[in-house]
Amino acid sequence: MLMKATVSNPDVKTGGIALHNLQKRYGSAVAVDDVSLSVSPGEFISLLGPSGSGKTTTLMMIAGFEMPDNGQVLLDGRDITRLPPHRRELGVIFQNYALFPHMTVAENVAYPLRMRRLAKAEIEARVRRILDQVHLGTLASRYPHQMSGGQQQRVAIARALVFDPPVLLLDEPLGALDKKLREHLRNEIKTLHKEVGKTMIYVTHDQDEALAMSDRVAVMHEGRIRQLSAPKDIYRKPADLFVAGFVGEVNLIPVELKDGIVHGPAGETLPAAPWTGVDSDGTLCVRPEHLHLEANAAPTSSGGMQGRITGMTFVGDATIFEFRSDSGLQLISKVLNVSANTMPEVGDTCIASWLASDATVLTQ
Ligand SMILES: Nc1ncnc2c1ncn2[C@@H]1O[C@H](COP(=O)(O)OP(=O)(O)OP(=O)(O)O)[C@@H](O)[C@H]1O
Ligand SMILES: [Mg+2]
């Protein structure tokens, strides 16, 4: 493990972060609204949300570059809300962060250590070690403009890690790169996370990235955390309509919840866990890959929706079917193109159904 912390030293941070009721206003606009979050030492947490949802502002309050109007930031239980950034000793990779263009890779990475006035030999040894770790050992004397975007991004990561911070804050570090490179570096960051064991708080608006990399994902919208869960639960058990719609594709079916049963727009019974709440209107969320279409079938006792296939698109590994219910609702079904699957055709009358356990009922 790289630069392992010694537990006997009380000054060594383990990297637990707690945010208590953080709030930040710009004029009358609330950028971050009552955000509370507890991050365990060594955990990888993503802040995921659309543009303007308050991700960068939250990260900058943790880093100390923005001062909250209310609330606290704690590092290992110690209140650091009012500490200047350099006294927090947190590694930061900013959104659209550029390297110093007139410095070589080694000089860029050495910079935080020179600021801390470490001895020359110590600086050289640490720079060499961290550059090897991000696979840039052979490029130490290059200048940023002589490197690819992905390599430059790795230099930025090395520079943020070189002074051995307990926490690394990353703001869309892969934002400017193409899809292939993003996926490659995503895996590298994940591997690095396992190797160095640092707490990582990772800002992204890319749901795939957040789901693939994180121990937990905090979905943000309009300055608030709408859901904080493991990736699987964010996808399978969205807490509200915003999360359901923002993370992945979803069919939203207006339903009536009555006498423990979920009724569709035509009054039909739909597959869902028995409803135990009070009678009300709601929305049933079903992912396209969970929605099955069976041609010329009759409804089963678990329920379903009658209708017709109105469109079909081949997308390589899957086929996307458009289904229109007799009640006029347009739904999407995604079927993997495995040879054993028999596919319905456009115009076929169908029953759309799903497993009760694959449907989420939302009532707000
Ligand atoms: N310095 C500032 N002055 C005024 N308003 C600001 C400032 N910084 C951010 N905001 C506003 O605060 C809100 C949250 O911005 P923030 O940068 O945190 O969003 P974000 O989630 O990081 O978005 P993006 O994905 O586009 O980077 C936005 O409405 C933004 O316009
Ligand atoms: Mg941002």
Short mmCIF file of C-alpha atoms and ligand atoms in Angstrom, two decimals:
data_model
loop_
_atom_site.label_atom_id
_atom_site.label_comp_id
_atom_site.label_asym_id
_atom_site.label_seq_id
_atom_site.Cartn_x
_atom_site.Cartn_y
_atom_site.Cartn_z
CA MET A 1 0.00 0.00 0.00
CA LEU A 2 1.26 3.46 -0.86
CA MET A 3 2.46 5.77 1.92
CA LYS A 4 0.59 3.88 4.59
CA ALA A 5 -0.61 5.85 7.57
CA THR A 6 0.84 4.96 10.96
CA VAL A 7 -1.96 4.57 13.46
CA SER A 8 0.21 5.48 16.46
CA ASN A 9 0.54 9.12 15.35
CA PRO A 10 -2.50 11.10 16.56
CA ASP A 11 -1.96 13.72 13.80
CA VAL A 12 -2.51 11.15 11.07
CA LYS A 13 -5.97 11.55 9.56
CA THR A 14 -8.02 8.49 8.63
CA GLY A 15 -10.19 10.45 6.24
CA GLY A 16 -13.71 10.36 7.67
CA ILE A 17 -15.76 13.32 6.44
CA ALA A 18 -19.04 14.54 7.90
CA LEU A 19 -21.17 17.34 6.52
CA HIS A 20 -23.82 18.77 8.83
CA ASN A 21 -26.64 20.85 7.32
CA LEU A 22 -24.40 22.64 4.83
CA GLN A 23 -25.96 25.61 3.13
CA LYS A 24 -24.59 28.08 0.58
CA ARG A 25 -26.42 31.02 -0.99
CA TYR A 26 -25.32 33.25 -3.84
CA GLY A 27 -27.51 36.35 -3.45
CA SER A 28 -31.04 35.06 -3.19
CA ALA A 29 -30.26 31.76 -4.98
CA VAL A 30 -29.61 28.72 -2.81
CA ALA A 31 -26.79 26.66 -4.40
CA VAL A 32 -26.55 24.09 -1.60
CA ASP A 33 -29.51 23.55 0.68
CA ASP A 34 -29.15 21.66 3.96
CA VAL A 35 -26.75 18.93 2.82
CA SER A 36 -25.79 16.34 5.44
CA LEU A 37 -23.55 13.41 4.59
CA SER A 38 -21.27 11.05 6.43
CA VAL A 39 -18.37 9.49 4.52
CA SER A 40 -16.41 6.64 6.13
CA PRO A 41 -12.60 6.50 5.96
CA GLY A 42 -11.61 4.84 2.67
CA GLU A 43 -15.08 5.10 1.17
CA PHE A 44 -15.69 6.12 -2.46
CA ILE A 45 -18.70 8.43 -2.67
CA SER A 46 -20.03 10.14 -5.78
CA LEU A 47 -22.04 13.33 -5.90
CA LEU A 48 -24.21 12.82 -8.98
CA GLY A 49 -26.58 15.38 -10.40
CA PRO A 50 -27.42 17.60 -13.37
CA SER A 51 -25.64 20.86 -14.14
CA GLY A 52 -26.27 23.47 -11.45
CA SER A 53 -27.39 20.97 -8.78
CA GLY A 54 -24.70 22.12 -6.31
CA LYS A 55 -22.04 19.43 -6.70
CA THR A 56 -19.03 21.71 -7.17
CA THR A 57 -20.23 24.09 -4.46
CA THR A 58 -20.51 21.20 -1.99
CA LEU A 59 -17.03 19.95 -2.89
CA MET A 60 -15.54 23.44 -2.63
CA MET A 61 -17.00 23.83 0.87
CA ILE A 62 -15.30 20.56 1.87
CA ALA A 63 -12.04 21.78 0.33
CA GLY A 64 -12.33 25.21 1.96
CA PHE A 65 -12.52 27.33 -1.19
CA GLU A 66 -16.13 28.28 -0.42
CA MET A 67 -17.40 29.22 3.04
CA PRO A 68 -20.85 27.85 3.97
CA ASP A 69 -23.52 30.24 5.22
CA ASN A 70 -24.65 27.52 7.60
CA GLY A 71 -23.52 24.09 8.73
CA GLN A 72 -20.25 22.33 9.43
CA VAL A 73 -17.56 20.27 7.75
CA LEU A 74 -15.83 17.70 9.97
CA LEU A 75 -12.66 15.75 9.20
CA ASP A 76 -12.23 12.78 11.53
CA GLY A 77 -14.61 14.41 13.96
CA ARG A 78 -12.76 17.75 14.02
CA ASP A 79 -14.60 20.88 12.86
CA ILE A 80 -12.63 22.28 9.89
CA THR A 81 -15.38 24.57 8.58
CA ARG A 82 -13.33 27.74 9.12
CA LEU A 83 -9.88 26.37 8.26
CA PRO A 84 -8.23 27.74 5.09
CA PRO A 85 -7.79 25.16 2.29
CA HIS A 86 -4.04 24.59 2.77
CA ARG A 87 -4.53 23.74 6.44
CA ARG A 88 -7.10 21.04 5.62
CA GLU A 89 -4.55 18.98 3.70
CA LEU A 90 -7.15 17.52 1.34
CA GLY A 91 -6.18 16.54 -2.20
CA VAL A 92 -8.28 18.40 -4.77
CA ILE A 93 -8.69 17.92 -8.51
CA PHE A 94 -10.76 20.81 -9.78
CA GLN A 95 -13.30 20.82 -12.60
CA ASN A 96 -11.43 21.65 -15.86
CA TYR A 97 -8.20 21.82 -13.93
CA ALA A 98 -5.10 22.70 -15.94
CA LEU A 99 -1.52 21.79 -15.08
CA PHE A 100 1.20 24.46 -14.90
CA PRO A 101 2.18 24.60 -18.60
CA HIS A 102 5.74 25.83 -18.03
CA MET A 103 6.59 22.99 -15.64
CA THR A 104 7.48 19.40 -16.49
CA VAL A 105 5.40 16.52 -15.18
CA ALA A 106 7.86 15.97 -12.33
CA GLU A 107 7.87 19.68 -11.44
CA ASN A 108 4.07 19.81 -11.52
CA VAL A 109 3.82 16.85 -9.15
CA ALA A 110 6.61 18.18 -6.91
CA TYR A 111 4.86 21.55 -6.52
CA PRO A 112 2.72 20.74 -3.44
CA LEU A 113 5.80 19.26 -1.73
CA ARG A 114 7.94 22.31 -2.53
CA MET A 115 5.21 24.49 -1.03
CA ARG A 116 5.50 22.39 2.11
CA ARG A 117 9.29 22.82 2.05
CA LEU A 118 10.21 19.15 2.09
CA ALA A 119 13.87 18.20 1.55
CA LYS A 120 14.95 17.82 -2.08
CA ALA A 121 15.77 14.11 -1.82
CA GLU A 122 12.44 13.40 -0.13
CA ILE A 123 10.60 15.31 -2.87
CA GLU A 124 12.37 13.38 -5.61
CA ALA A 125 11.66 10.04 -3.99
CA ARG A 126 7.97 10.82 -3.45
CA VAL A 127 7.49 12.17 -6.99
CA ARG A 128 9.12 9.08 -8.48
CA ARG A 129 6.96 6.78 -6.38
CA ILE A 130 3.65 8.46 -7.20
CA LEU A 131 4.47 8.78 -10.93
CA ASP A 132 5.20 5.05 -11.07
CA GLN A 133 1.91 4.42 -9.39
CA VAL A 134 -0.06 6.30 -12.06
CA HIS A 135 2.08 4.73 -14.82
CA LEU A 136 3.82 7.95 -15.80
CA GLY A 137 7.32 7.11 -14.59
CA THR A 138 8.80 7.36 -18.08
CA LEU A 139 7.20 10.73 -18.87
CA ALA A 140 8.55 12.72 -15.90
CA SER A 141 10.48 15.23 -18.00
CA ARG A 142 7.70 15.97 -20.51
CA TYR A 143 5.68 19.18 -20.54
CA PRO A 144 1.86 19.06 -20.37
CA HIS A 145 1.42 20.05 -24.05
CA GLN A 146 3.49 17.00 -25.04
CA MET A 147 0.95 14.64 -23.44
CA SER A 148 -2.54 13.32 -24.17
CA GLY A 149 -5.55 14.52 -22.19
CA GLY A 150 -5.68 11.25 -20.27
CA GLN A 151 -2.01 11.47 -19.33
CA GLN A 152 -2.43 15.06 -18.17
CA GLN A 153 -5.35 14.01 -16.04
CA ARG A 154 -3.18 11.34 -14.42
CA VAL A 155 -0.58 14.00 -13.63
CA ALA A 156 -3.31 16.02 -11.90
CA ILE A 157 -4.25 12.94 -9.87
CA ALA A 158 -0.59 12.34 -8.96
CA ARG A 159 -0.19 15.96 -7.90
CA ALA A 160 -3.26 15.72 -5.66
CA LEU A 161 -2.05 12.47 -4.08
CA VAL A 162 1.65 13.23 -3.65
CA PHE A 163 1.42 14.86 -0.23
CA ASP A 164 -0.48 11.88 1.10
CA PRO A 165 -3.83 13.54 1.93
CA PRO A 166 -6.37 11.37 3.76
CA VAL A 167 -9.11 12.49 1.37
CA LEU A 168 -9.15 13.11 -2.36
CA LEU A 169 -11.80 15.43 -3.81
CA LEU A 170 -12.33 15.03 -7.55
CA ASP A 171 -14.57 17.36 -9.57
CA GLU A 172 -15.49 15.82 -12.95
CA PRO A 173 -11.86 14.78 -13.53
CA LEU A 174 -12.74 12.92 -16.74
CA GLY A 175 -15.21 15.47 -18.10
CA ALA A 176 -13.18 16.63 -21.08
CA LEU A 177 -12.12 13.20 -22.33
CA ASP A 178 -13.69 10.94 -24.95
CA LYS A 179 -15.84 7.97 -23.94
CA LYS A 180 -13.22 5.22 -24.40
CA LEU A 181 -10.58 7.09 -22.42
CA ARG A 182 -13.08 7.96 -19.69
CA GLU A 183 -13.89 4.30 -19.23
CA HIS A 184 -10.22 3.39 -19.14
CA LEU A 185 -9.31 6.08 -16.59
CA ARG A 186 -12.42 5.30 -14.59
CA ASN A 187 -11.00 1.83 -14.01
CA GLU A 188 -7.58 3.25 -13.20
CA ILE A 189 -9.00 5.59 -10.58
CA LYS A 190 -10.96 2.71 -9.10
CA THR A 191 -7.82 0.55 -8.95
CA LEU A 192 -5.88 3.43 -7.42
CA HIS A 193 -8.62 3.83 -4.83
CA LYS A 194 -8.21 0.19 -3.83
CA GLU A 195 -4.42 0.54 -3.68
CA VAL A 196 -4.13 3.76 -1.70
CA GLY A 197 -7.23 3.26 0.45
CA LYS A 198 -8.03 6.99 0.53
CA THR A 199 -11.46 8.44 1.03
CA MET A 200 -12.61 9.72 -2.34
CA ILE A 201 -15.44 12.17 -3.02
CA TYR A 202 -16.08 12.20 -6.73
CA VAL A 203 -18.30 14.71 -8.52
CA THR A 204 -19.88 13.72 -11.81
CA HIS A 205 -23.02 14.25 -13.87
CA ASP A 206 -22.39 10.90 -15.60
CA GLN A 207 -24.62 8.25 -14.07
CA ASP A 208 -22.67 5.30 -15.51
CA GLU A 209 -19.50 6.65 -13.97
CA ALA A 210 -21.12 7.14 -10.57
CA LEU A 211 -22.77 3.71 -10.55
CA ALA A 212 -19.61 1.92 -11.73
CA MET A 213 -17.13 3.55 -9.36
CA SER A 214 -18.85 4.26 -6.07
CA ASP A 215 -19.52 2.51 -2.81
CA ARG A 216 -22.41 4.95 -2.42
CA VAL A 217 -23.96 7.60 -4.64
CA ALA A 218 -25.53 10.86 -3.45
CA VAL A 219 -27.97 12.06 -6.11
CA MET A 220 -28.27 15.85 -5.99
CA HIS A 221 -30.96 18.11 -7.38
CA GLU A 222 -31.45 21.83 -6.75
CA GLY A 223 -28.89 21.90 -3.95
CA ARG A 224 -30.26 18.94 -2.04
CA ILE A 225 -29.36 15.29 -1.71
CA ARG A 226 -32.39 13.43 -2.99
CA GLN A 227 -31.07 9.93 -2.30
CA LEU A 228 -27.92 8.47 -0.77
CA SER A 229 -27.58 4.74 -1.41
CA ALA A 230 -25.45 1.98 -2.88
CA PRO A 231 -25.48 2.10 -6.71
CA LYS A 232 -27.76 -0.94 -6.96
CA ASP A 233 -30.38 0.64 -4.71
CA ILE A 234 -30.22 3.98 -6.52
CA TYR A 235 -31.11 2.11 -9.70
CA ARG A 236 -33.50 -0.52 -8.33
CA LYS A 237 -35.17 1.44 -5.55
CA PRO A 238 -35.25 5.11 -6.56
CA ALA A 239 -36.51 7.26 -3.70
CA ASP A 240 -38.44 9.71 -5.86
CA LEU A 241 -39.41 10.60 -9.42
CA PHE A 242 -36.35 12.78 -9.93
CA VAL A 243 -33.92 9.97 -9.06
CA ALA A 244 -35.94 7.44 -11.08
CA GLY A 245 -35.81 9.67 -14.15
CA PHE A 246 -32.23 10.92 -13.78
CA VAL A 247 -30.53 7.57 -13.27
CA GLY A 248 -31.19 5.25 -16.23
CA GLU A 249 -34.22 4.93 -18.47
CA VAL A 250 -37.58 4.36 -16.81
CA ASN A 251 -41.23 3.82 -17.68
CA LEU A 252 -43.48 5.97 -15.49
CA ILE A 253 -47.00 4.61 -15.24
CA PRO A 254 -49.74 6.66 -13.53
CA VAL A 255 -51.53 4.34 -11.11
CA GLU A 256 -54.27 4.27 -8.52
CA LEU A 257 -53.39 2.56 -5.23
CA LYS A 258 -56.57 1.14 -3.85
CA ASP A 259 -57.43 -1.66 -1.40
CA GLY A 260 -53.82 -2.93 -1.44
CA ILE A 261 -53.77 -3.27 -5.25
CA VAL A 262 -51.99 -1.20 -7.91
CA HIS A 263 -54.38 -0.29 -10.74
CA GLY A 264 -53.29 0.95 -14.17
CA PRO A 265 -54.92 3.73 -16.24
CA ALA A 266 -57.67 1.35 -17.52
CA GLY A 267 -58.37 0.04 -14.01
CA GLU A 268 -56.39 -3.15 -14.73
CA THR A 269 -54.29 -4.84 -12.02
CA LEU A 270 -50.55 -4.26 -12.45
CA PRO A 271 -47.71 -6.38 -11.03
CA ALA A 272 -46.38 -4.74 -7.86
CA ALA A 273 -45.81 -5.64 -4.23
CA PRO A 274 -49.08 -5.41 -2.28
CA TRP A 275 -49.74 -1.78 -1.46
CA THR A 276 -49.81 -1.27 2.31
CA GLY A 277 -50.21 2.52 2.39
CA VAL A 278 -53.41 4.54 2.31
CA ASP A 279 -55.40 4.69 -0.93
CA SER A 280 -53.96 7.35 -3.25
CA ASP A 281 -52.70 8.15 -6.71
CA GLY A 282 -49.10 7.28 -7.55
CA THR A 283 -46.54 6.41 -10.17
CA LEU A 284 -45.20 2.96 -10.92
CA CYS A 285 -41.58 2.88 -12.15
CA VAL A 286 -40.47 -0.01 -14.35
CA ARG A 287 -37.07 -0.16 -16.10
CA PRO A 288 -37.23 -1.00 -19.86
CA GLU A 289 -35.15 -4.16 -19.38
CA HIS A 290 -37.70 -5.41 -16.82
CA LEU A 291 -40.71 -4.85 -19.04
CA HIS A 292 -41.64 -8.02 -20.94
CA LEU A 293 -43.89 -8.07 -23.97
CA GLU A 294 -45.73 -11.24 -24.80
CA ALA A 295 -47.53 -11.40 -28.13
CA ASN A 296 -51.10 -12.72 -28.36
CA ALA A 297 -51.22 -13.57 -24.65
CA ALA A 298 -54.01 -13.24 -22.10
CA PRO A 299 -53.45 -11.32 -18.82
CA THR A 300 -52.22 -13.48 -15.94
CA SER A 301 -53.34 -13.25 -12.33
CA SER A 302 -50.34 -11.08 -11.41
CA GLY A 303 -51.60 -8.48 -13.87
CA GLY A 304 -50.40 -6.63 -16.92
CA MET A 305 -51.30 -4.08 -19.51
CA GLN A 306 -52.93 -4.78 -22.85
CA GLY A 307 -51.71 -3.04 -26.00
CA ARG A 308 -49.77 -3.21 -29.23
CA ILE A 309 -46.17 -2.92 -30.47
CA THR A 310 -45.81 0.38 -32.33
CA GLY A 311 -42.09 0.52 -33.01
CA MET A 312 -38.86 -1.40 -32.87
CA THR A 313 -35.23 -0.20 -33.00
CA PHE A 314 -32.13 -2.36 -33.27
CA VAL A 315 -29.32 -0.89 -31.13
CA GLY A 316 -26.63 -3.58 -31.46
CA ASP A 317 -26.68 -5.60 -28.27
CA ALA A 318 -30.40 -5.03 -27.71
CA THR A 319 -33.71 -4.25 -29.40
CA ILE A 320 -35.89 -1.43 -28.11
CA PHE A 321 -39.64 -1.97 -28.48
CA GLU A 322 -42.23 0.77 -28.29
CA PHE A 323 -45.50 -0.37 -26.80
CA ARG A 324 -48.77 1.54 -26.72
CA SER A 325 -51.34 0.39 -24.19
CA ASP A 326 -55.04 0.35 -25.09
CA SER A 327 -55.37 3.17 -22.56
CA GLY A 328 -52.94 5.28 -24.64
CA LEU A 329 -49.76 4.98 -22.56
CA GLN A 330 -46.43 4.76 -24.42
CA LEU A 331 -43.90 2.37 -22.82
CA ILE A 332 -40.43 1.09 -23.73
CA SER A 333 -39.12 -2.45 -23.47
CA LYS A 334 -35.48 -3.39 -23.94
CA VAL A 335 -34.66 -6.96 -24.92
CA LEU A 336 -31.12 -8.28 -25.24
CA ASN A 337 -30.36 -9.72 -28.66
CA VAL A 338 -29.53 -13.23 -27.55
CA SER A 339 -30.35 -15.88 -30.14
CA ALA A 340 -32.78 -17.77 -27.90
CA ASN A 341 -35.15 -14.80 -27.64
CA THR A 342 -38.20 -14.86 -29.90
CA MET A 343 -39.10 -11.27 -30.66
CA PRO A 344 -42.57 -9.83 -31.18
CA GLU A 345 -43.15 -7.69 -34.26
CA VAL A 346 -44.54 -4.25 -34.93
CA GLY A 347 -48.34 -4.43 -34.98
CA ASP A 348 -48.57 -7.45 -32.65
CA THR A 349 -51.07 -7.21 -29.82
CA CYS A 350 -49.26 -7.83 -26.56
CA ILE A 351 -49.46 -8.02 -22.81
CA ALA A 352 -46.84 -5.86 -21.09
CA SER A 353 -45.85 -7.20 -17.70
CA TRP A 354 -42.98 -7.35 -15.22
CA LEU A 355 -42.09 -8.99 -11.97
CA ALA A 356 -43.70 -7.38 -8.94
CA SER A 357 -40.24 -7.15 -7.37
CA ASP A 358 -38.97 -5.09 -10.35
CA ALA A 359 -41.55 -2.31 -9.92
CA THR A 360 -41.24 0.66 -7.57
CA VAL A 361 -44.31 2.57 -6.38
CA LEU A 362 -43.86 6.30 -5.73
CA THR A 363 -46.58 8.46 -4.29
CA GLN A 364 -45.15 11.97 -4.16
N1 LIG B 1 -19.67 32.03 -7.58
C1 LIG B 1 -20.97 31.92 -7.83
N2 LIG B 1 -21.78 33.01 -7.88
C2 LIG B 1 -23.10 32.89 -8.11
N3 LIG B 1 -23.72 31.72 -8.32
C3 LIG B 1 -22.98 30.60 -8.29
C4 LIG B 1 -21.57 30.63 -8.06
N4 LIG B 1 -21.10 29.37 -8.09
C5 LIG B 1 -22.18 28.58 -8.34
N5 LIG B 1 -23.30 29.32 -8.46
C6 LIG B 1 -24.65 28.79 -8.70
O1 LIG B 1 -24.91 27.79 -7.76
C7 LIG B 1 -25.61 26.69 -8.33
C8 LIG B 1 -24.81 25.42 -8.13
O2 LIG B 1 -23.60 25.52 -8.88
P1 LIG B 1 -22.51 24.36 -8.90
O3 LIG B 1 -21.32 24.89 -9.62
O4 LIG B 1 -22.30 23.85 -7.52
O5 LIG B 1 -23.25 23.26 -9.77
P2 LIG B 1 -22.72 21.85 -10.33
O6 LIG B 1 -23.66 20.83 -9.83
O7 LIG B 1 -21.28 21.69 -10.02
O8 LIG B 1 -22.95 22.02 -11.91
P3 LIG B 1 -22.03 21.53 -13.17
O9 LIG B 1 -22.40 20.08 -13.41
O10 LIG B 1 -22.51 22.41 -14.29
O11 LIG B 1 -20.60 21.74 -12.83
C9 LIG B 1 -25.82 27.07 -9.80
O12 LIG B 1 -27.10 27.59 -9.94
C10 LIG B 1 -24.76 28.13 -10.05
O13 LIG B 1 -25.18 29.02 -11.05
MG MG B 2 -19.57 21.62 -11.20
#
